[in-house]
Coordinates of C-alpha atoms in Angstrom, one line a residue:
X294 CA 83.7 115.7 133.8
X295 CA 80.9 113.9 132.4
X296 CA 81.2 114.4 128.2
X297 CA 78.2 114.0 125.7
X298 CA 77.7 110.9 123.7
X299 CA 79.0 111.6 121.1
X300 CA 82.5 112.5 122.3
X301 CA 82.4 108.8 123.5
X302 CA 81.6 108.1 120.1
X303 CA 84.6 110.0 119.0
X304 CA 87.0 109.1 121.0
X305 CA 86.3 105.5 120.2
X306 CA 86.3 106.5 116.3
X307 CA 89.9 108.0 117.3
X308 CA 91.1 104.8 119.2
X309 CA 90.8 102.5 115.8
X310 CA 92.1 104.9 113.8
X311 CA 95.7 104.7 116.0
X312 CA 95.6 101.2 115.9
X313 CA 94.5 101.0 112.5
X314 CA 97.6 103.2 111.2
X315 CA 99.9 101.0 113.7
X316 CA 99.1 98.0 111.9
X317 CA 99.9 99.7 108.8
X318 CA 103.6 101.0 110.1
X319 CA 104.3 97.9 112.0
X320 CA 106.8 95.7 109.8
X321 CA 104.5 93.3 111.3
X322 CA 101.4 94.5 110.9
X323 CA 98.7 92.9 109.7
X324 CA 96.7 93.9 106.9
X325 CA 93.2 92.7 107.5
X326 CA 93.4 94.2 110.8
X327 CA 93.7 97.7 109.6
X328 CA 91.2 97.5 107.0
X329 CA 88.9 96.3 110.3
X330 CA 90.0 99.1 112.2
X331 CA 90.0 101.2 109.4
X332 CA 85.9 100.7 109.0
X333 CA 85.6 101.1 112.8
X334 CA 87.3 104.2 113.2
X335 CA 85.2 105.9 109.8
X336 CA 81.7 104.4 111.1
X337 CA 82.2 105.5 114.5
X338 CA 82.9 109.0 113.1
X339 CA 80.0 109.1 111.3
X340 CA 78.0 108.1 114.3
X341 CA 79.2 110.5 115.9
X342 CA 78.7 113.8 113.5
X343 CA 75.3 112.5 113.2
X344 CA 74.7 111.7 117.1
X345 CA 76.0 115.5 117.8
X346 CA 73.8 116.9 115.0
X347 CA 70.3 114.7 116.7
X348 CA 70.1 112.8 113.4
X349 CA 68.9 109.2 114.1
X350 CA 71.3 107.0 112.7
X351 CA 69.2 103.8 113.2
X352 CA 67.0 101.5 110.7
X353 CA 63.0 101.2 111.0
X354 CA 60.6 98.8 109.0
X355 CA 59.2 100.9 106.4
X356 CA 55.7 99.4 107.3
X357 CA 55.7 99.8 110.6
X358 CA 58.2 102.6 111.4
X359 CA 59.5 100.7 114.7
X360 CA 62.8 100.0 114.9
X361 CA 64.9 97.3 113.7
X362 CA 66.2 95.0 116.4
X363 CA 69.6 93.1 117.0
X364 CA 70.0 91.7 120.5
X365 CA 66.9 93.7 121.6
X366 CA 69.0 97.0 120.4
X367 CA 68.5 99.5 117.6
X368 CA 70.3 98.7 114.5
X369 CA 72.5 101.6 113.4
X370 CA 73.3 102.2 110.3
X371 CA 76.6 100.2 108.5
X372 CA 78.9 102.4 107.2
X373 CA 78.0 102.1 103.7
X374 CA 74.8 103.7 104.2
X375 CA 76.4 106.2 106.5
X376 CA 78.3 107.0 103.5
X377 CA 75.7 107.7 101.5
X378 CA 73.9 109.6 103.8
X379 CA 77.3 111.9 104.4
X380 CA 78.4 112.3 101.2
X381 CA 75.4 112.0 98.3
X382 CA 77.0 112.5 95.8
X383 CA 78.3 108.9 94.7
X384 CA 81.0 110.4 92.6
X385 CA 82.6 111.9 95.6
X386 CA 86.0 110.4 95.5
X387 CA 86.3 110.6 99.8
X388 CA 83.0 108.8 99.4
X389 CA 84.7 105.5 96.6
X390 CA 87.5 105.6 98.2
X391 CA 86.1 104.4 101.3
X392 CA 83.8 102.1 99.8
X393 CA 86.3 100.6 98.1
X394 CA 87.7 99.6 101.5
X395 CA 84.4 98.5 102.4
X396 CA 84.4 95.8 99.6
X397 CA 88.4 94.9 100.0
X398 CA 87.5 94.2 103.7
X399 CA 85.7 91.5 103.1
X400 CA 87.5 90.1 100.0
X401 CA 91.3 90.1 101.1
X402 CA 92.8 87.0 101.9
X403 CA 95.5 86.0 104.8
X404 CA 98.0 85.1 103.1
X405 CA 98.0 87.6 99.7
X406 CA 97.4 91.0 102.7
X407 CA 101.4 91.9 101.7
X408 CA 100.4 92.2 98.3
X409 CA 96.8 93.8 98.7
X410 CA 98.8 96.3 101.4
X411 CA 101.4 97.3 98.3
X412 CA 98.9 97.4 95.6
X413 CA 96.8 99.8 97.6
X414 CA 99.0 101.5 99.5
X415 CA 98.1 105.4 97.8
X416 CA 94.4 104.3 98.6
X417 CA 95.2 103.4 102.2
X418 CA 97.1 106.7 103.0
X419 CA 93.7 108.4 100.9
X420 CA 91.7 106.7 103.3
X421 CA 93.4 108.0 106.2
X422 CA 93.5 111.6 105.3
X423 CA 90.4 111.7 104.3
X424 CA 89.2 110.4 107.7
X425 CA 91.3 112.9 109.4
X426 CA 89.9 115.6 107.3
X427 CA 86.7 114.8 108.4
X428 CA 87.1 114.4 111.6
X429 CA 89.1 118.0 111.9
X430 CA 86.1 119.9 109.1
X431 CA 83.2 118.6 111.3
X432 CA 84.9 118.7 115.5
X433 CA 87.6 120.8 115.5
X434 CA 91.4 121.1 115.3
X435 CA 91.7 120.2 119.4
X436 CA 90.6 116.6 117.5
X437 CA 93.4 116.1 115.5
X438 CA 95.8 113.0 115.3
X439 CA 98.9 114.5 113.8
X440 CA 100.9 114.8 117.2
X441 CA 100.1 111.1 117.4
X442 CA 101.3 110.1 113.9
X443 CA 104.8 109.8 112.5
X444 CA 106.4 109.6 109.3
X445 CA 107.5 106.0 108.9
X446 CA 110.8 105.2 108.1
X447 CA 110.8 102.6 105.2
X448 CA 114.3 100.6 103.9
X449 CA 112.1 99.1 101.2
X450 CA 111.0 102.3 98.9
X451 CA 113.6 104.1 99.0
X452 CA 116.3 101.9 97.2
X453 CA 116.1 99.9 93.8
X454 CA 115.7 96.7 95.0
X455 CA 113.0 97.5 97.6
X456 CA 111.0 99.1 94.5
X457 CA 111.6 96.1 92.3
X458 CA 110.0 93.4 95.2
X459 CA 107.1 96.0 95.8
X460 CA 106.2 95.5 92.0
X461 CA 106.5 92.2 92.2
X462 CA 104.2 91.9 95.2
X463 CA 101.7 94.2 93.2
X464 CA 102.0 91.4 90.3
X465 CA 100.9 88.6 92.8
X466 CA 97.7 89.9 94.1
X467 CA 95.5 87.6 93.4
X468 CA 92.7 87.6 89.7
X469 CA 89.6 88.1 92.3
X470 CA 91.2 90.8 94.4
X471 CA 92.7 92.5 91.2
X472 CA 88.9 91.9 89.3
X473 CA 87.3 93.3 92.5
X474 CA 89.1 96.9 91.8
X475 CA 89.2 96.3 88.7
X476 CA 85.2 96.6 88.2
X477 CA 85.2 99.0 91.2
X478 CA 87.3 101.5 89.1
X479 CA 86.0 100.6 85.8
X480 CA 82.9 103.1 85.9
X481 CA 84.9 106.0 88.1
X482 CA 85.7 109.2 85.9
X483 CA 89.1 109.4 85.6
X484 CA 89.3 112.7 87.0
X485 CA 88.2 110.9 90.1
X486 CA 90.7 108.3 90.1
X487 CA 93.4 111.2 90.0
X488 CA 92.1 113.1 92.9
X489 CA 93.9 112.7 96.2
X490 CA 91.4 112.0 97.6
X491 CA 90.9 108.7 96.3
X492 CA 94.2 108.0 95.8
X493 CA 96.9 109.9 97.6
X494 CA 100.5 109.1 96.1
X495 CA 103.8 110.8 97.1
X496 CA 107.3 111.3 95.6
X497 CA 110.0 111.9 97.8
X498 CA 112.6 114.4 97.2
X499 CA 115.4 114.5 99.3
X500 CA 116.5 118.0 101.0
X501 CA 119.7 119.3 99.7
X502 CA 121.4 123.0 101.3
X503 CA 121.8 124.4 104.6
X504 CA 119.1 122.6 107.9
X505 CA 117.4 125.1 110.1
X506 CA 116.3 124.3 113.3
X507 CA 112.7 124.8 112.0
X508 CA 113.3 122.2 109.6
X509 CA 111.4 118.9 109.5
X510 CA 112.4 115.7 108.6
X511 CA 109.4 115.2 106.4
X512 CA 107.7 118.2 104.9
X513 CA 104.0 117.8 103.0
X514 CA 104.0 120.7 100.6
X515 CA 100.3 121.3 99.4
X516 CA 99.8 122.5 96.0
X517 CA 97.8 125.4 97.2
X518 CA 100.1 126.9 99.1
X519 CA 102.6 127.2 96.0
X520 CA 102.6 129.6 93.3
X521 CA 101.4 128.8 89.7
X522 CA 104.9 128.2 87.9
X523 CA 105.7 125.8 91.3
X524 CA 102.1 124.2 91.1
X525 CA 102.1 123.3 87.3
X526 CA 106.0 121.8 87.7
X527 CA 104.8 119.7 91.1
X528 CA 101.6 118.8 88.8
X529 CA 103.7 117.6 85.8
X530 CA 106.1 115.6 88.2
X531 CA 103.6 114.2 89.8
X532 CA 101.9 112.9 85.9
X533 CA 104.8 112.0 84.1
X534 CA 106.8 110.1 86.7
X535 CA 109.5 113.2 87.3
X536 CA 111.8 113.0 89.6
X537 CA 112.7 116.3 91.0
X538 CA 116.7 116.7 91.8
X539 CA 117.8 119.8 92.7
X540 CA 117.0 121.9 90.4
X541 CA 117.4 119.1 87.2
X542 CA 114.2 117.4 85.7
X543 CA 115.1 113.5 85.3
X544 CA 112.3 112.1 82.9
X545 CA 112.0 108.5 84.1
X546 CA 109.3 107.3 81.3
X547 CA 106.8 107.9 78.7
X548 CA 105.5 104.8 78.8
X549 CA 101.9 106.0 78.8
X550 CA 101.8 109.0 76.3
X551 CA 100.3 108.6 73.0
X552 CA 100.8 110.5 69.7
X553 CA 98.0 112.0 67.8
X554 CA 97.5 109.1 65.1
X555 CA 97.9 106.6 67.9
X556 CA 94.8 108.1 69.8
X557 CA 93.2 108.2 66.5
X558 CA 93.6 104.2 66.2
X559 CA 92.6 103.5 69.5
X560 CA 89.7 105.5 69.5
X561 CA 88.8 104.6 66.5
X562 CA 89.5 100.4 67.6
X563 CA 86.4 101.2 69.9
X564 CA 83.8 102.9 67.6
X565 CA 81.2 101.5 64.8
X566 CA 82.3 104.6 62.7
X567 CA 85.7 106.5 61.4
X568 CA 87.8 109.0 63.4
X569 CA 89.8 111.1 61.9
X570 CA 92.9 112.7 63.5
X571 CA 92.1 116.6 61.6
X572 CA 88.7 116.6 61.7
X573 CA 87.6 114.8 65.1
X574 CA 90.7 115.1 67.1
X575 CA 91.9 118.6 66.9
X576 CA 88.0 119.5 66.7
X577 CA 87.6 117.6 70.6
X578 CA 90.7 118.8 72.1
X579 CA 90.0 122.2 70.9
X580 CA 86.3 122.4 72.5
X581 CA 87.4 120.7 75.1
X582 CA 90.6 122.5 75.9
X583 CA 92.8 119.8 76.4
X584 CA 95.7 121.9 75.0
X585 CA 96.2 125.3 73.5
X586 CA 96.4 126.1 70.2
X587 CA 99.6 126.8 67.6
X588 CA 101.2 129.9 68.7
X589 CA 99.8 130.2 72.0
X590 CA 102.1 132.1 74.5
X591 CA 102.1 129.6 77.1
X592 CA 102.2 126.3 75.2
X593 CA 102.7 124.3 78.4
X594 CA 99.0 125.5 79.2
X595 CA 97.5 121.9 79.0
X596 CA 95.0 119.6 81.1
X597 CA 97.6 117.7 82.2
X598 CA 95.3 114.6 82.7
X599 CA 94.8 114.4 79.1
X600 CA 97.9 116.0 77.4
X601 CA 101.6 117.0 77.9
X602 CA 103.4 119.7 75.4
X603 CA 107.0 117.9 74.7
X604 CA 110.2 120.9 74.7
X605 CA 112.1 118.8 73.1
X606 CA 110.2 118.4 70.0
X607 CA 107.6 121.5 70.5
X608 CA 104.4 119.1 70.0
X609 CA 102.4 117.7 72.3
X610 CA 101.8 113.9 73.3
X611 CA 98.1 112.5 75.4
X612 CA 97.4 110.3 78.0
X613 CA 95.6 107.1 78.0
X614 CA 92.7 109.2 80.0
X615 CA 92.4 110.9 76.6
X616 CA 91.2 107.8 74.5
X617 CA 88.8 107.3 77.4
X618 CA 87.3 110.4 77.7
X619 CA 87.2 110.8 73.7
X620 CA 84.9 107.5 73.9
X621 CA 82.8 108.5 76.9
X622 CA 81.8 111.6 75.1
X623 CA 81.3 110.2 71.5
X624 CA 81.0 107.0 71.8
X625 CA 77.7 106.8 70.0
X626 CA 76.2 107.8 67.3
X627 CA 74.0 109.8 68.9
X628 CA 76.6 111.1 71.4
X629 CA 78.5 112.3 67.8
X630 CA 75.5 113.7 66.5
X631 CA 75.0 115.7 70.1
X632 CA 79.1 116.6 69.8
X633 CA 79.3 117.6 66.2
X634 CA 76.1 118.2 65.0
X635 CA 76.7 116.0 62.2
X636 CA 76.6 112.6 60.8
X637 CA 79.5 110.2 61.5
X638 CA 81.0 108.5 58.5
X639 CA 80.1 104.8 59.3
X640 CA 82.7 102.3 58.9
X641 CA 82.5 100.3 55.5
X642 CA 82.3 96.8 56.5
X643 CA 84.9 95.5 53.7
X644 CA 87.1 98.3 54.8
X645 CA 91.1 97.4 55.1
X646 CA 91.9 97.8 59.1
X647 CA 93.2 101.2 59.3
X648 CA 97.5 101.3 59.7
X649 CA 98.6 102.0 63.6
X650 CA 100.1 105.3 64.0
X651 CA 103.4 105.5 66.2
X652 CA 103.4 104.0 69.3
X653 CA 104.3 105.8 72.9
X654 CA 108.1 104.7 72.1
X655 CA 107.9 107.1 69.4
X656 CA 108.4 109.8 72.1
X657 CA 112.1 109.5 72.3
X658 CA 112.3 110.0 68.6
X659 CA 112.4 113.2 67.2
X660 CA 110.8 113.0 63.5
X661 CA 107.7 111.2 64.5
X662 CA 107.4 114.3 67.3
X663 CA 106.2 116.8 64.5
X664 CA 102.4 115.6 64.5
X665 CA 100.7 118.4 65.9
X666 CA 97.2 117.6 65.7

């Protein structure tokens, strides 16, 4: 049976995709060589949703409109500009998170690819969701590589020690690799950076109770499929570094959450006028409802990217994500003016520097806890 071209296309797309995930799984695998087959297995997919919709996926001379040659053949397009052409919109997280890859490809060296395959490992398993995705939206389910893909089993995560050399390896990757996604990240929204589909990150919770035969070792719960209480629980797990055991919630840090004076300073650190924690803060989070107000009947109602409500001490604590945003949307003058529709009170330049509120510690403590702004 003779298939069209692009199935050929496909089916190629499909082969470095396998090998691309066997590299990963292998305990010898090599790093370079999936990000290689990684790229092939995402162009050829592109080639082959725009060979099957007649688009011409090849480069011409703006002058004279004939193609351009390699080898006496059509270029095609490289998979950056595929990736443009697929998904416009260059804040598209499935978009970033490939190009990302595109740019480690060719910047990862031989003998750091343990510690680039660690430090990137939620962006790898992104990478290859999102490609499956595509490839399932755009040809069909008969297309899919699930059957083909297994679980792997890993000594290294799962105990202590294995998590304690995986940080380490993180630490080693080298300034230019760590600069490279450094800058890459630096100009993403961080809404972006959080979706799944840039960077997928799991938590595994082992299975206590009775097995059915229906049971699975491994089971992917999506967040759609659960039901609001179970979604916002999953969602503040997932934030907070909660680790789900049976039915107990073990907080393992708050390493990252900031009291209201604290964001004050650090906001503040960053602008050419004052911020005040009454009059700018609880004015922000309010119009941009970050969390809900006093007396609210569901005071857990946040946006979890930006701010946490704390039982234990009924007030609520903000994410580093907070300070950015609060910058990004007044970080101006004339971004305050368009916020407030007022004048910002310009720093004095013999001012003293302004006292640091608590710091993230302060958490475990409950007096500092009362700020509610």
């Amino acid at each position: 049976m003779a298939y069209a071209r692009w199935r050929h296309i496909l089916t190629e797309s499909q082969r470095h995709a396998l090998k691309a995930v066997d590299e990963w799984n292998c305990s010898s695998g090599n790093y370079c060589d999936f990000l290689t087959h990684m790229h092939k297995a995402w162009h050829y997919l592109l080639h082959a949703e725009f060979h099957q919709a007649k688009i011409d996926y090849h480069y011409k001379d703006a002058q004279t409109g004939e193609y351009k040659l390699i080898d006496g053949e059509p270029k095609a397009w490289d998979l950056e500009f595929c990736l443009k052409q697929r998904y416009p919109n260059s804040s598209d997280p499935v978009r970033l998170n490939a190009e990302l890859f595109v740019a480690l490809r060719n910047k990862v060296e031989h003998r750091y690819e343990h510690n680039a395959k660690v430090a990137t490992g939620g962006k790898a398993q992104a990478l290859v969701m999102n490609y499956e995705h595509e490839m399932v939206s755009h040809f069909g389910g008969t297309f899919s590589l699930a059957e083909r893909l297994r679980f792997p089993v890993s000594l290294q995560s799962l105990t202590a020690e294995g998590r304690e050399q995986l940080r380490a390896a993180a630490a080693k990757l080298p300034k230019g690799t760590r600069d490279l996604v450094a800058r890459f990240e630096a100009a993403i929204d961080p809404a972006v950076l959080d979706d799944l589909k840039y960077d997928y990150r799991v938590r595994l919770v082992p299975v206590v109770g009775s097995k059915s035969d229906a049971d699975l070792a491994i089971d992917f719960v999506k967040l759609d499929d659960l039901s609001e209480d179970e979604r916002k629980v999953m969602m503040e797990a997932g934030r907070q570094g909660t680790v789900i055991i049976k039915n107990r919630h073990v907080e393992v840090a708050d390493k990252d959450k900031l009291l209201p004076s604290r964001v004050a300073c650090l906001v503040e650190s960053q602008l050419p006028f004052e911020f005040n924690v009454q009059r700018e803060h609880t004015e922000m989070w309010r119009r941009l409802a970050v969390r809900p107000t006093a007396g609210a009947s569901d005071p857990c109602d946040t946006d979890a990217r930006y701010c946490v409500y704390n039982e234990a001490f009924k007030s609520y604590a903000y994410t580093p994500a907070w300070v950015k945003r609060i910058v990004k949307e007044i970080g101006t003058v004339e971004k305050y003016r368009a916020f407030f529709g007022r004048e910002p009170r310009m720093k004095k330049a013999t001012s003293l520097p302004r006292q640091e509120g608590p710091t993230s510690s302060s958490l475990h403590d409950a007096q500092p806890m009362r700020e509610t702004a």
